[in-house]
Amino acid sequence: MNPQAPREQLEILEAKNLLRQLHPLDSAPGTRIARNGRKLWNFASNDYLGLATHPEVSHAYIEGIHRYGTGSTASRLITGTCTPHLTLEENLAAAKGTTAALTFSSGYTTALSSIPVIVGKGDHVILDKLAHACLIDAARTSGATLRVFPHNHVGKLRTLLSKLREKHAHSRILVITESVFSMDGDLCPLREITHACSQHGALLFLDEAHATGVLGPTGMGLAEALGLQHRIDFQMGTLSKALGLSGGYLAAKRDWIDLIINRARPFIYTTAPPPALAAAATTSLAIIRSPEGGTLRKQLFKNIESLKPQHPSPIIPLILGSESEALAAAATLLEKGFLIPAIRYPTVARGSARLRLTASAAHPSEAIAALLTALSQADH
Ligand SMILES: *Cc1c(COP(=O)(O)O)cnc(C)c1O
């Protein structure tokens, strides 16, 4: 219960430097964008390979509309499933080395659909402390008992697992983590986590939202990069980041996917994503897995190397501390022509407000050079 009027609540947020507002772009969300009548270099998007404006992906989308219309008109279990949905899901399953895959309206609903089917009351979920909001919300919704381990701390994870197993020899335990953390850009110690899970008979759910398209020989993520796909029970990802579209996916064994189709409320009770979108995603996935995708990843990592040597992902956090410092730094960079947003509580912990800089293969070298100059000036 919050008895304060909405205006009062907004004023409190503003006084704490925590008010958020929508800022529309007047252009496509490429690397060069227009906002408020100004041209800016965009270092804020998750379009890591530039596929959101790729001509072949756009063409597949438009062709899909010509063939299948603009909307799916019904839920997946009524008449909303068209051939392109199944083609996309077959290609995702093959790419992930699983027997099945299912797509959803978003990454958020992928978590919300699947996790409460995998675990429920009497089961246990163990989450990394920095897991994405959708994973936390899904775990809460499931009714399972929640535990959290300190970020990437496999020792603590092992302790939690063995304590739970001592008390609950037969209950289901689901460990949930991400391959590339969305606000820190670091990787999880996946190999050690898979060992810990199999040792204690726990299932592993891995969110590859920021690794899909980015890591691995065919861009399928950290599990592919480490040759561990067969050790992950649930491989989740999104079509909204490197694929440049919108939607989410889960790759898993056929029985789990069939159970999710039967039980997941956010999957069953919503209209299917447009078939044209699924057709575009199939094209995007094919580009990611092709030699062109490999070339784009090479360019992406060259850009990352220029911005922050040895960094493992396109998400580069510049941690400032207070909300006001982060806002001031974002404003200074905006003044110089760079869009790099301030990320504040509750997206990140209090005292760790930051700029979240993201690199793309599509950034020209002049943009990267100009940004490095602007950042070094800001240091003084
Ligand atoms: C963005 C993100 C999601 C949600 O995906 P959407 O398709 O944007 O809903 C899920 N998990 C992580 C780690 C993310 O960064």
mmCIF file of C-alpha atoms and ligand atoms in Angstrom:
data_model
loop_
_atom_site.group_PDB
_atom_site.id
_atom_site.type_symbol
_atom_site.label_atom_id
_atom_site.label_comp_id
_atom_site.label_asym_id
_atom_site.label_seq_id
_atom_site.Cartn_x
_atom_site.Cartn_y
_atom_site.Cartn_z
ATOM 1 C CA MET A 1 0.000 0.000 0.000
ATOM 2 C CA ASN A 2 1.324 3.405 -0.962
ATOM 3 C CA PRO A 3 -1.093 6.077 0.226
ATOM 4 C CA GLN A 4 0.753 8.922 -1.533
ATOM 5 C CA ALA A 5 -0.750 10.453 -4.655
ATOM 6 C CA PRO A 6 1.140 9.668 -7.875
ATOM 7 C CA ARG A 7 2.428 13.255 -8.155
ATOM 8 C CA GLU A 8 3.919 13.063 -4.636
ATOM 9 C CA GLN A 9 5.573 9.738 -5.454
ATOM 10 C CA LEU A 10 7.077 11.268 -8.603
ATOM 11 C CA GLU A 11 8.392 14.254 -6.640
ATOM 12 C CA ILE A 12 10.103 11.936 -4.170
ATOM 13 C CA LEU A 13 11.779 10.071 -7.046
ATOM 14 C CA GLU A 14 12.916 13.359 -8.565
ATOM 15 C CA ALA A 15 14.365 14.597 -5.256
ATOM 16 C CA LYS A 16 16.412 11.371 -5.056
ATOM 17 C CA ASN A 17 17.648 11.683 -8.660
ATOM 18 C CA LEU A 18 15.702 8.522 -9.465
ATOM 19 C CA LEU A 19 13.000 9.921 -11.765
ATOM 20 C CA ARG A 20 12.920 8.231 -15.168
ATOM 21 C CA GLN A 21 11.462 9.619 -18.375
ATOM 22 C CA LEU A 22 10.950 8.525 -21.963
ATOM 23 C CA HIS A 23 13.161 10.180 -24.603
ATOM 24 C CA PRO A 24 12.002 9.403 -28.144
ATOM 25 C CA LEU A 25 14.430 9.057 -31.044
ATOM 26 C CA ASP A 26 13.584 10.722 -34.354
ATOM 27 C CA SER A 27 15.535 8.162 -36.373
ATOM 28 C CA ALA A 28 16.197 4.452 -36.759
ATOM 29 C CA PRO A 29 18.037 3.112 -33.687
ATOM 30 C CA GLY A 30 21.375 2.750 -35.498
ATOM 31 C CA THR A 31 24.773 3.977 -34.328
ATOM 32 C CA ARG A 32 24.024 7.506 -35.584
ATOM 33 C CA ILE A 33 20.723 8.702 -34.159
ATOM 34 C CA ALA A 34 18.654 11.887 -33.977
ATOM 35 C CA ARG A 35 17.116 13.043 -30.714
ATOM 36 C CA ASN A 36 15.664 16.447 -29.809
ATOM 37 C CA GLY A 37 16.840 17.767 -33.181
ATOM 38 C CA ARG A 38 20.448 16.698 -32.468
ATOM 39 C CA LYS A 39 22.630 14.041 -34.094
ATOM 40 C CA LEU A 40 24.258 11.705 -31.563
ATOM 41 C CA TRP A 41 26.529 8.664 -31.534
ATOM 42 C CA ASN A 42 24.532 5.874 -29.959
ATOM 43 C CA PHE A 43 26.519 3.863 -27.413
ATOM 44 C CA ALA A 44 23.410 2.655 -25.579
ATOM 45 C CA SER A 45 21.819 0.021 -27.779
ATOM 46 C CA ASN A 46 21.947 -3.781 -27.548
ATOM 47 C CA ASP A 47 22.071 -4.124 -31.344
ATOM 48 C CA TYR A 48 25.581 -5.567 -31.102
ATOM 49 C CA LEU A 49 25.927 -6.592 -34.740
ATOM 50 C CA GLY A 50 23.840 -3.862 -36.397
ATOM 51 C CA LEU A 51 21.182 -6.363 -37.495
ATOM 52 C CA ALA A 52 18.278 -4.069 -36.473
ATOM 53 C CA THR A 53 18.932 -2.139 -39.686
ATOM 54 C CA HIS A 54 20.327 -4.992 -41.826
ATOM 55 C CA PRO A 55 18.751 -4.969 -45.337
ATOM 56 C CA GLU A 56 18.291 -8.765 -45.498
ATOM 57 C CA VAL A 57 16.518 -8.881 -42.136
ATOM 58 C CA SER A 58 14.253 -5.973 -43.162
ATOM 59 C CA HIS A 59 13.575 -7.703 -46.468
ATOM 60 C CA ALA A 60 12.595 -10.956 -44.724
ATOM 61 C CA TYR A 61 10.279 -8.988 -42.424
ATOM 62 C CA ILE A 62 8.564 -7.232 -45.357
ATOM 63 C CA GLU A 63 8.324 -10.468 -47.382
ATOM 64 C CA GLY A 64 6.824 -12.120 -44.304
ATOM 65 C CA ILE A 65 4.173 -9.397 -44.106
ATOM 66 C CA HIS A 66 3.321 -9.849 -47.791
ATOM 67 C CA ARG A 67 2.871 -13.585 -47.262
ATOM 68 C CA TYR A 68 1.403 -13.815 -43.778
ATOM 69 C CA GLY A 69 -0.075 -10.379 -43.019
ATOM 70 C CA THR A 70 0.765 -8.036 -40.171
ATOM 71 C CA GLY A 71 -0.668 -9.814 -37.140
ATOM 72 C CA SER A 72 -0.998 -13.414 -36.024
ATOM 73 C CA THR A 73 -4.628 -12.792 -34.919
ATOM 74 C CA ALA A 74 -4.769 -15.503 -32.238
ATOM 75 C CA SER A 75 -2.792 -17.275 -29.545
ATOM 76 C CA ARG A 76 -0.255 -19.942 -30.468
ATOM 77 C CA LEU A 77 -2.614 -22.783 -29.451
ATOM 78 C CA ILE A 78 -5.564 -21.459 -31.499
ATOM 79 C CA THR A 79 -4.631 -20.283 -35.031
ATOM 80 C CA GLY A 80 -1.601 -18.150 -34.113
ATOM 81 C CA THR A 81 1.060 -20.714 -35.036
ATOM 82 C CA CYS A 82 2.242 -20.368 -38.663
ATOM 83 C CA THR A 83 5.006 -22.164 -40.524
ATOM 84 C CA PRO A 84 7.582 -19.381 -39.812
ATOM 85 C CA HIS A 85 7.163 -19.865 -36.039
ATOM 86 C CA LEU A 86 7.992 -23.557 -36.349
ATOM 87 C CA THR A 87 10.858 -22.950 -38.784
ATOM 88 C CA LEU A 88 12.395 -20.468 -36.357
ATOM 89 C CA GLU A 89 11.975 -22.862 -33.421
ATOM 90 C CA GLU A 90 13.509 -25.775 -35.358
ATOM 91 C CA ASN A 91 16.490 -23.608 -36.323
ATOM 92 C CA LEU A 92 16.942 -22.410 -32.741
ATOM 93 C CA ALA A 93 16.833 -25.971 -31.395
ATOM 94 C CA ALA A 94 19.413 -27.097 -33.968
ATOM 95 C CA ALA A 95 21.662 -24.113 -33.188
ATOM 96 C CA LYS A 96 21.446 -24.803 -29.453
ATOM 97 C CA GLY A 97 21.892 -28.566 -29.756
ATOM 98 C CA THR A 98 18.550 -29.365 -28.111
ATOM 99 C CA THR A 99 15.575 -31.429 -29.260
ATOM 100 C CA ALA A 100 13.169 -28.471 -29.099
ATOM 101 C CA ALA A 101 12.802 -24.720 -28.707
ATOM 102 C CA LEU A 102 9.913 -22.357 -28.140
ATOM 103 C CA THR A 103 9.595 -18.636 -28.857
ATOM 104 C CA PHE A 104 7.727 -16.013 -26.835
ATOM 105 C CA SER A 105 6.649 -12.364 -27.147
ATOM 106 C CA SER A 106 9.745 -11.164 -25.285
ATOM 107 C CA GLY A 107 12.696 -12.336 -23.251
ATOM 108 C CA TYR A 108 10.835 -11.169 -20.174
ATOM 109 C CA THR A 109 7.845 -13.402 -20.905
ATOM 110 C CA THR A 110 10.177 -16.269 -21.775
ATOM 111 C CA ALA A 111 11.372 -16.309 -18.153
ATOM 112 C CA LEU A 112 7.891 -15.645 -16.782
ATOM 113 C CA SER A 113 6.440 -18.462 -18.883
ATOM 114 C CA SER A 114 9.021 -21.150 -18.341
ATOM 115 C CA ILE A 115 10.416 -20.879 -14.809
ATOM 116 C CA PRO A 116 7.030 -21.325 -13.032
ATOM 117 C CA VAL A 117 6.483 -24.493 -15.113
ATOM 118 C CA ILE A 118 9.898 -25.911 -14.242
ATOM 119 C CA VAL A 119 9.588 -25.293 -10.481
ATOM 120 C CA GLY A 120 6.756 -24.698 -8.038
ATOM 121 C CA LYS A 121 5.855 -24.894 -4.378
ATOM 122 C CA GLY A 122 8.164 -27.287 -2.521
ATOM 123 C CA ASP A 123 11.007 -26.753 -5.018
ATOM 124 C CA HIS A 124 14.039 -24.482 -4.714
ATOM 125 C CA VAL A 125 15.517 -21.799 -6.945
ATOM 126 C CA ILE A 126 19.061 -20.512 -6.496
ATOM 127 C CA LEU A 127 19.760 -17.243 -8.301
ATOM 128 C CA ASP A 128 22.917 -15.222 -8.889
ATOM 129 C CA LYS A 129 22.627 -11.960 -6.939
ATOM 130 C CA LEU A 130 22.824 -9.928 -10.175
ATOM 131 C CA ALA A 131 20.290 -11.967 -12.157
ATOM 132 C CA HIS A 132 18.013 -9.939 -14.429
ATOM 133 C CA ALA A 133 14.678 -8.660 -13.070
ATOM 134 C CA CYS A 134 12.679 -11.049 -15.284
ATOM 135 C CA LEU A 135 14.469 -14.058 -13.739
ATOM 136 C CA ILE A 136 13.758 -12.795 -10.220
ATOM 137 C CA ASP A 137 10.111 -12.056 -11.026
ATOM 138 C CA ALA A 138 9.671 -15.474 -12.638
ATOM 139 C CA ALA A 139 11.282 -17.247 -9.682
ATOM 140 C CA ARG A 140 9.019 -15.343 -7.268
ATOM 141 C CA THR A 141 5.923 -16.160 -9.316
ATOM 142 C CA SER A 142 6.805 -19.860 -9.328
ATOM 143 C CA GLY A 143 6.116 -20.291 -5.605
ATOM 144 C CA ALA A 144 9.440 -22.111 -5.127
ATOM 145 C CA THR A 145 11.701 -21.152 -2.208
ATOM 146 C CA LEU A 146 14.278 -18.591 -3.332
ATOM 147 C CA ARG A 147 17.963 -18.485 -2.430
ATOM 148 C CA VAL A 148 20.577 -16.076 -3.747
ATOM 149 C CA PHE A 149 24.337 -16.579 -4.063
ATOM 150 C CA PRO A 150 26.828 -13.676 -4.216
ATOM 151 C CA HIS A 151 27.580 -12.683 -7.808
ATOM 152 C CA ASN A 152 29.569 -15.431 -9.598
ATOM 153 C CA HIS A 153 30.584 -17.014 -6.251
ATOM 154 C CA VAL A 154 30.668 -20.739 -7.078
ATOM 155 C CA GLY A 155 31.896 -21.639 -3.569
ATOM 156 C CA LYS A 156 28.777 -20.121 -2.010
ATOM 157 C CA LEU A 157 26.628 -21.749 -4.657
ATOM 158 C CA ARG A 158 28.116 -25.149 -3.781
ATOM 159 C CA THR A 159 27.466 -24.563 -0.073
ATOM 160 C CA LEU A 160 23.827 -23.666 -0.755
ATOM 161 C CA LEU A 161 23.401 -26.692 -2.993
ATOM 162 C CA SER A 162 24.798 -29.179 -0.512
ATOM 163 C CA LYS A 163 22.775 -27.708 2.383
ATOM 164 C CA LEU A 164 19.566 -27.894 0.349
ATOM 165 C CA ARG A 165 20.342 -31.429 -0.777
ATOM 166 C CA GLU A 166 20.961 -32.561 2.811
ATOM 167 C CA LYS A 167 17.493 -31.422 3.825
ATOM 168 C CA HIS A 168 15.608 -32.117 0.618
ATOM 169 C CA ALA A 169 17.062 -35.174 -1.024
ATOM 170 C CA HIS A 170 14.371 -35.410 -3.697
ATOM 171 C CA SER A 171 13.092 -31.884 -4.296
ATOM 172 C CA ARG A 172 13.801 -30.112 -7.557
ATOM 173 C CA ILE A 173 16.518 -27.465 -7.429
ATOM 174 C CA LEU A 174 16.902 -24.957 -10.275
ATOM 175 C CA VAL A 175 20.025 -22.797 -10.536
ATOM 176 C CA ILE A 176 19.510 -19.628 -12.587
ATOM 177 C CA THR A 177 22.248 -17.403 -13.957
ATOM 178 C CA GLU A 178 23.253 -15.342 -16.982
ATOM 179 C CA SER A 179 26.146 -15.807 -19.348
ATOM 180 C CA VAL A 180 26.846 -12.066 -19.848
ATOM 181 C CA PHE A 181 25.536 -9.916 -17.010
ATOM 182 C CA SER A 182 23.385 -7.128 -18.364
ATOM 183 C CA MET A 183 24.705 -4.222 -16.279
ATOM 184 C CA ASP A 184 28.297 -5.365 -15.598
ATOM 185 C CA GLY A 185 29.228 -7.086 -18.858
ATOM 186 C CA ASP A 186 31.161 -9.842 -17.069
ATOM 187 C CA LEU A 187 30.730 -13.576 -17.729
ATOM 188 C CA CYS A 188 29.583 -16.293 -15.353
ATOM 189 C CA PRO A 189 32.010 -19.148 -14.520
ATOM 190 C CA LEU A 190 29.844 -21.509 -16.540
ATOM 191 C CA ARG A 191 31.998 -24.632 -16.464
ATOM 192 C CA GLU A 192 32.247 -24.575 -12.651
ATOM 193 C CA ILE A 193 28.522 -23.906 -12.347
ATOM 194 C CA THR A 194 27.634 -26.875 -14.584
ATOM 195 C CA HIS A 195 29.879 -29.082 -12.399
ATOM 196 C CA ALA A 196 28.245 -27.863 -9.192
ATOM 197 C CA CYS A 197 24.768 -28.485 -10.636
ATOM 198 C CA SER A 198 25.426 -32.004 -11.839
ATOM 199 C CA GLN A 199 27.197 -32.915 -8.590
ATOM 200 C CA HIS A 200 24.096 -31.977 -6.571
ATOM 201 C CA GLY A 201 21.427 -33.051 -9.051
ATOM 202 C CA ALA A 202 20.273 -29.492 -9.783
ATOM 203 C CA LEU A 203 18.874 -28.232 -13.075
ATOM 204 C CA LEU A 204 20.594 -25.258 -14.744
ATOM 205 C CA PHE A 205 18.798 -22.368 -16.432
ATOM 206 C CA LEU A 206 21.094 -20.034 -18.377
ATOM 207 C CA ASP A 207 19.985 -16.654 -19.748
ATOM 208 C CA GLU A 208 22.109 -15.891 -22.811
ATOM 209 C CA ALA A 209 20.318 -12.594 -23.629
ATOM 210 C CA HIS A 210 23.546 -10.617 -24.159
ATOM 211 C CA ALA A 211 25.678 -13.518 -25.406
ATOM 212 C CA THR A 212 23.468 -14.674 -28.264
ATOM 213 C CA GLY A 213 24.983 -13.389 -31.504
ATOM 214 C CA VAL A 214 28.086 -12.268 -29.608
ATOM 215 C CA LEU A 215 29.953 -15.293 -28.175
ATOM 216 C CA GLY A 216 30.741 -18.737 -29.568
ATOM 217 C CA PRO A 217 31.966 -19.915 -32.973
ATOM 218 C CA THR A 218 28.482 -19.520 -34.511
ATOM 219 C CA GLY A 219 27.336 -16.808 -32.121
ATOM 220 C CA MET A 220 25.164 -19.087 -30.012
ATOM 221 C CA GLY A 221 26.487 -17.827 -26.703
ATOM 222 C CA LEU A 222 28.793 -18.712 -23.836
ATOM 223 C CA ALA A 223 27.587 -22.331 -23.646
ATOM 224 C CA GLU A 224 28.578 -22.785 -27.290
ATOM 225 C CA ALA A 225 31.898 -20.971 -26.746
ATOM 226 C CA LEU A 226 32.803 -23.435 -23.971
ATOM 227 C CA GLY A 227 31.304 -26.514 -25.638
ATOM 228 C CA LEU A 228 28.793 -26.871 -22.782
ATOM 229 C CA GLN A 229 25.432 -26.679 -24.537
ATOM 230 C CA HIS A 230 24.619 -30.314 -23.686
ATOM 231 C CA ARG A 231 25.182 -29.557 -19.982
ATOM 232 C CA ILE A 232 22.590 -26.748 -19.779
ATOM 233 C CA ASP A 233 19.017 -27.894 -19.155
ATOM 234 C CA PHE A 234 17.419 -24.605 -20.190
ATOM 235 C CA GLN A 235 19.044 -22.184 -22.620
ATOM 236 C CA MET A 236 17.125 -18.924 -22.735
ATOM 237 C CA GLY A 237 17.759 -15.876 -24.888
ATOM 238 C CA THR A 238 16.134 -12.959 -26.607
ATOM 239 C CA LEU A 239 15.490 -11.997 -30.210
ATOM 240 C CA SER A 240 15.541 -8.334 -29.132
ATOM 241 C CA LYS A 241 19.266 -7.731 -28.770
ATOM 242 C CA ALA A 242 21.858 -9.002 -31.292
ATOM 243 C CA LEU A 243 19.073 -10.441 -33.479
ATOM 244 C CA GLY A 244 17.772 -6.882 -33.866
ATOM 245 C CA LEU A 245 14.087 -7.793 -33.543
ATOM 246 C CA SER A 246 11.801 -8.592 -30.636
ATOM 247 C CA GLY A 247 10.810 -11.741 -28.765
ATOM 248 C CA GLY A 248 12.458 -14.419 -26.644
ATOM 249 C CA TYR A 249 13.300 -18.115 -26.854
ATOM 250 C CA LEU A 250 13.904 -21.153 -24.715
ATOM 251 C CA ALA A 251 15.792 -24.222 -25.971
ATOM 252 C CA ALA A 252 15.403 -27.449 -23.978
ATOM 253 C CA LYS A 253 14.373 -31.088 -24.203
ATOM 254 C CA ARG A 254 11.153 -31.779 -26.106
ATOM 255 C CA ASP A 255 9.216 -32.909 -23.006
ATOM 256 C CA TRP A 256 9.963 -29.703 -21.123
ATOM 257 C CA ILE A 257 8.953 -27.594 -24.129
ATOM 258 C CA ASP A 258 5.706 -29.561 -24.557
ATOM 259 C CA LEU A 259 4.919 -29.082 -20.861
ATOM 260 C CA ILE A 260 5.543 -25.325 -21.164
ATOM 261 C CA ILE A 261 3.190 -25.207 -24.181
ATOM 262 C CA ASN A 262 0.545 -26.831 -21.957
ATOM 263 C CA ARG A 263 1.085 -24.924 -18.747
ATOM 264 C CA ALA A 264 2.732 -21.528 -19.253
ATOM 265 C CA ARG A 265 0.087 -18.859 -18.775
ATOM 266 C CA PRO A 266 2.043 -15.962 -20.408
ATOM 267 C CA PHE A 267 2.528 -18.250 -23.446
ATOM 268 C CA ILE A 268 -1.020 -19.617 -23.659
ATOM 269 C CA TYR A 269 -3.049 -16.509 -22.914
ATOM 270 C CA THR A 270 -1.468 -14.070 -25.309
ATOM 271 C CA THR A 271 -1.593 -13.495 -29.052
ATOM 272 C CA ALA A 272 1.263 -15.108 -30.963
ATOM 273 C CA PRO A 273 4.021 -12.803 -32.240
ATOM 274 C CA PRO A 274 3.469 -11.914 -35.930
ATOM 275 C CA PRO A 275 4.673 -14.683 -38.286
ATOM 276 C CA ALA A 276 6.581 -12.043 -40.280
ATOM 277 C CA LEU A 277 8.645 -11.351 -37.168
ATOM 278 C CA ALA A 278 9.470 -15.051 -36.878
ATOM 279 C CA ALA A 279 10.517 -15.078 -40.557
ATOM 280 C CA ALA A 280 12.797 -12.086 -39.954
ATOM 281 C CA ALA A 281 14.278 -13.779 -36.860
ATOM 282 C CA THR A 282 15.074 -16.903 -38.904
ATOM 283 C CA THR A 283 17.019 -14.705 -41.348
ATOM 284 C CA SER A 284 18.749 -12.867 -38.508
ATOM 285 C CA LEU A 285 19.740 -16.170 -36.896
ATOM 286 C CA ALA A 286 21.097 -17.448 -40.233
ATOM 287 C CA ILE A 287 23.235 -14.297 -40.647
ATOM 288 C CA ILE A 288 24.559 -14.647 -37.090
ATOM 289 C CA ARG A 289 25.612 -18.264 -37.775
ATOM 290 C CA SER A 290 27.086 -17.534 -41.248
ATOM 291 C CA PRO A 291 30.615 -16.335 -42.120
ATOM 292 C CA GLU A 292 29.156 -12.805 -42.254
ATOM 293 C CA GLY A 293 28.178 -13.220 -38.585
ATOM 294 C CA GLY A 294 31.759 -14.275 -37.817
ATOM 295 C CA THR A 295 33.086 -11.156 -39.545
ATOM 296 C CA LEU A 296 30.657 -8.953 -37.602
ATOM 297 C CA ARG A 297 31.755 -10.542 -34.302
ATOM 298 C CA LYS A 298 35.403 -9.920 -35.195
ATOM 299 C CA GLN A 299 34.616 -6.259 -35.848
ATOM 300 C CA LEU A 300 32.601 -6.067 -32.609
ATOM 301 C CA PHE A 301 35.490 -7.424 -30.542
ATOM 302 C CA LYS A 302 37.926 -5.101 -32.307
ATOM 303 C CA ASN A 303 35.711 -2.184 -31.206
ATOM 304 C CA ILE A 304 35.467 -3.560 -27.650
ATOM 305 C CA GLU A 305 39.269 -3.901 -27.551
ATOM 306 C CA SER A 306 39.661 -0.215 -28.502
ATOM 307 C CA LEU A 307 37.242 0.859 -25.794
ATOM 308 C CA LYS A 308 38.413 -1.460 -23.028
ATOM 309 C CA PRO A 309 41.246 -3.926 -23.686
ATOM 310 C CA GLN A 310 40.603 -7.547 -22.593
ATOM 311 C CA HIS A 311 36.944 -6.892 -21.800
ATOM 312 C CA PRO A 312 34.868 -10.048 -22.490
ATOM 313 C CA SER A 313 31.597 -8.548 -23.782
ATOM 314 C CA PRO A 314 30.080 -5.503 -25.505
ATOM 315 C CA ILE A 315 28.656 -4.148 -22.212
ATOM 316 C CA ILE A 316 31.196 -1.828 -20.592
ATOM 317 C CA PRO A 317 30.131 -0.277 -17.279
ATOM 318 C CA LEU A 318 31.757 2.961 -16.107
ATOM 319 C CA ILE A 319 30.915 2.896 -12.418
ATOM 320 C CA LEU A 320 30.553 6.313 -10.780
ATOM 321 C CA GLY A 321 28.782 5.662 -7.488
ATOM 322 C CA SER A 322 26.103 8.228 -6.773
ATOM 323 C CA GLU A 323 23.021 8.797 -8.898
ATOM 324 C CA SER A 324 23.882 12.494 -9.276
ATOM 325 C CA GLU A 325 27.425 11.767 -10.530
ATOM 326 C CA ALA A 326 26.097 9.259 -13.060
ATOM 327 C CA LEU A 327 23.463 11.730 -14.281
ATOM 328 C CA ALA A 328 26.044 14.528 -14.564
ATOM 329 C CA ALA A 329 28.464 12.318 -16.517
ATOM 330 C CA ALA A 330 25.693 11.230 -18.910
ATOM 331 C CA ALA A 331 24.700 14.891 -19.403
ATOM 332 C CA THR A 332 28.318 15.925 -20.150
ATOM 333 C CA LEU A 333 28.685 13.157 -22.748
ATOM 334 C CA LEU A 334 25.318 14.036 -24.278
ATOM 335 C CA GLU A 335 26.536 17.620 -24.619
ATOM 336 C CA LYS A 336 29.527 16.267 -26.558
ATOM 337 C CA GLY A 337 27.276 14.220 -28.840
ATOM 338 C CA PHE A 338 27.280 10.746 -27.243
ATOM 339 C CA LEU A 339 24.273 8.895 -25.900
ATOM 340 C CA ILE A 340 25.397 6.734 -22.951
ATOM 341 C CA PRO A 341 22.668 6.527 -20.337
ATOM 342 C CA ALA A 342 23.049 6.648 -16.563
ATOM 343 C CA ILE A 343 21.877 3.409 -14.931
ATOM 344 C CA ARG A 344 20.595 3.881 -11.411
ATOM 345 C CA TYR A 345 18.890 2.122 -8.525
ATOM 346 C CA PRO A 346 16.892 -0.153 -8.598
ATOM 347 C CA THR A 347 18.407 -1.455 -11.877
ATOM 348 C CA VAL A 348 21.789 -1.557 -10.092
ATOM 349 C CA ALA A 349 22.579 -1.560 -6.370
ATOM 350 C CA ARG A 350 22.653 1.728 -4.441
ATOM 351 C CA GLY A 351 26.082 3.355 -4.581
ATOM 352 C CA SER A 352 26.927 1.699 -7.916
ATOM 353 C CA ALA A 353 25.225 4.079 -10.349
ATOM 354 C CA ARG A 354 27.051 3.992 -13.651
ATOM 355 C CA LEU A 355 27.209 4.772 -17.312
ATOM 356 C CA ARG A 356 26.420 1.680 -19.346
ATOM 357 C CA LEU A 357 28.378 1.863 -22.565
ATOM 358 C CA THR A 358 27.660 -0.708 -25.258
ATOM 359 C CA ALA A 359 29.780 -1.420 -28.318
ATOM 360 C CA SER A 360 28.479 -2.524 -31.701
ATOM 361 C CA ALA A 361 30.149 -3.944 -34.785
ATOM 362 C CA ALA A 362 28.415 -1.090 -36.607
ATOM 363 C CA HIS A 363 30.307 1.709 -34.798
ATOM 364 C CA PRO A 364 32.720 3.369 -37.239
ATOM 365 C CA SER A 365 36.274 3.850 -35.951
ATOM 366 C CA GLU A 366 35.815 7.658 -35.953
ATOM 367 C CA ALA A 367 32.962 7.313 -33.416
ATOM 368 C CA ILE A 368 35.096 5.143 -31.139
ATOM 369 C CA ALA A 369 38.075 7.521 -31.399
ATOM 370 C CA ALA A 370 35.851 10.529 -30.643
ATOM 371 C CA LEU A 371 34.320 8.766 -27.636
ATOM 372 C CA LEU A 372 37.733 7.850 -26.220
ATOM 373 C CA THR A 373 38.765 11.506 -26.494
ATOM 374 C CA ALA A 374 35.562 12.662 -24.781
ATOM 375 C CA LEU A 375 36.004 10.126 -21.965
ATOM 376 C CA SER A 376 39.630 11.086 -21.345
ATOM 377 C CA GLN A 377 38.612 14.766 -21.137
ATOM 378 C CA ALA A 378 35.932 13.844 -18.611
ATOM 379 C CA ASP A 379 38.599 12.208 -16.410
ATOM 380 C CA HIS A 380 40.353 15.532 -15.817
HETATM 381 C C1 LIG B 1 17.050 -7.777 -21.928
HETATM 382 C C2 LIG B 1 17.116 -8.955 -21.066
HETATM 383 C C3 LIG B 1 16.023 -9.806 -20.943
HETATM 384 C C4 LIG B 1 14.676 -9.480 -21.508
HETATM 385 O O1 LIG B 1 14.612 -9.627 -22.889
HETATM 386 P P1 LIG B 1 13.530 -8.807 -23.697
HETATM 387 O O2 LIG B 1 13.428 -9.509 -24.996
HETATM 388 O O3 LIG B 1 14.058 -7.414 -23.810
HETATM 389 O O4 LIG B 1 12.262 -8.852 -22.908
HETATM 390 C C5 LIG B 1 16.181 -10.956 -20.227
HETATM 391 N N1 LIG B 1 17.339 -11.246 -19.611
HETATM 392 C C6 LIG B 1 18.403 -10.440 -19.691
HETATM 393 C C7 LIG B 1 19.667 -10.814 -18.997
HETATM 394 C C8 LIG B 1 18.319 -9.256 -20.401
HETATM 395 O O5 LIG B 1 19.355 -8.426 -20.446
#
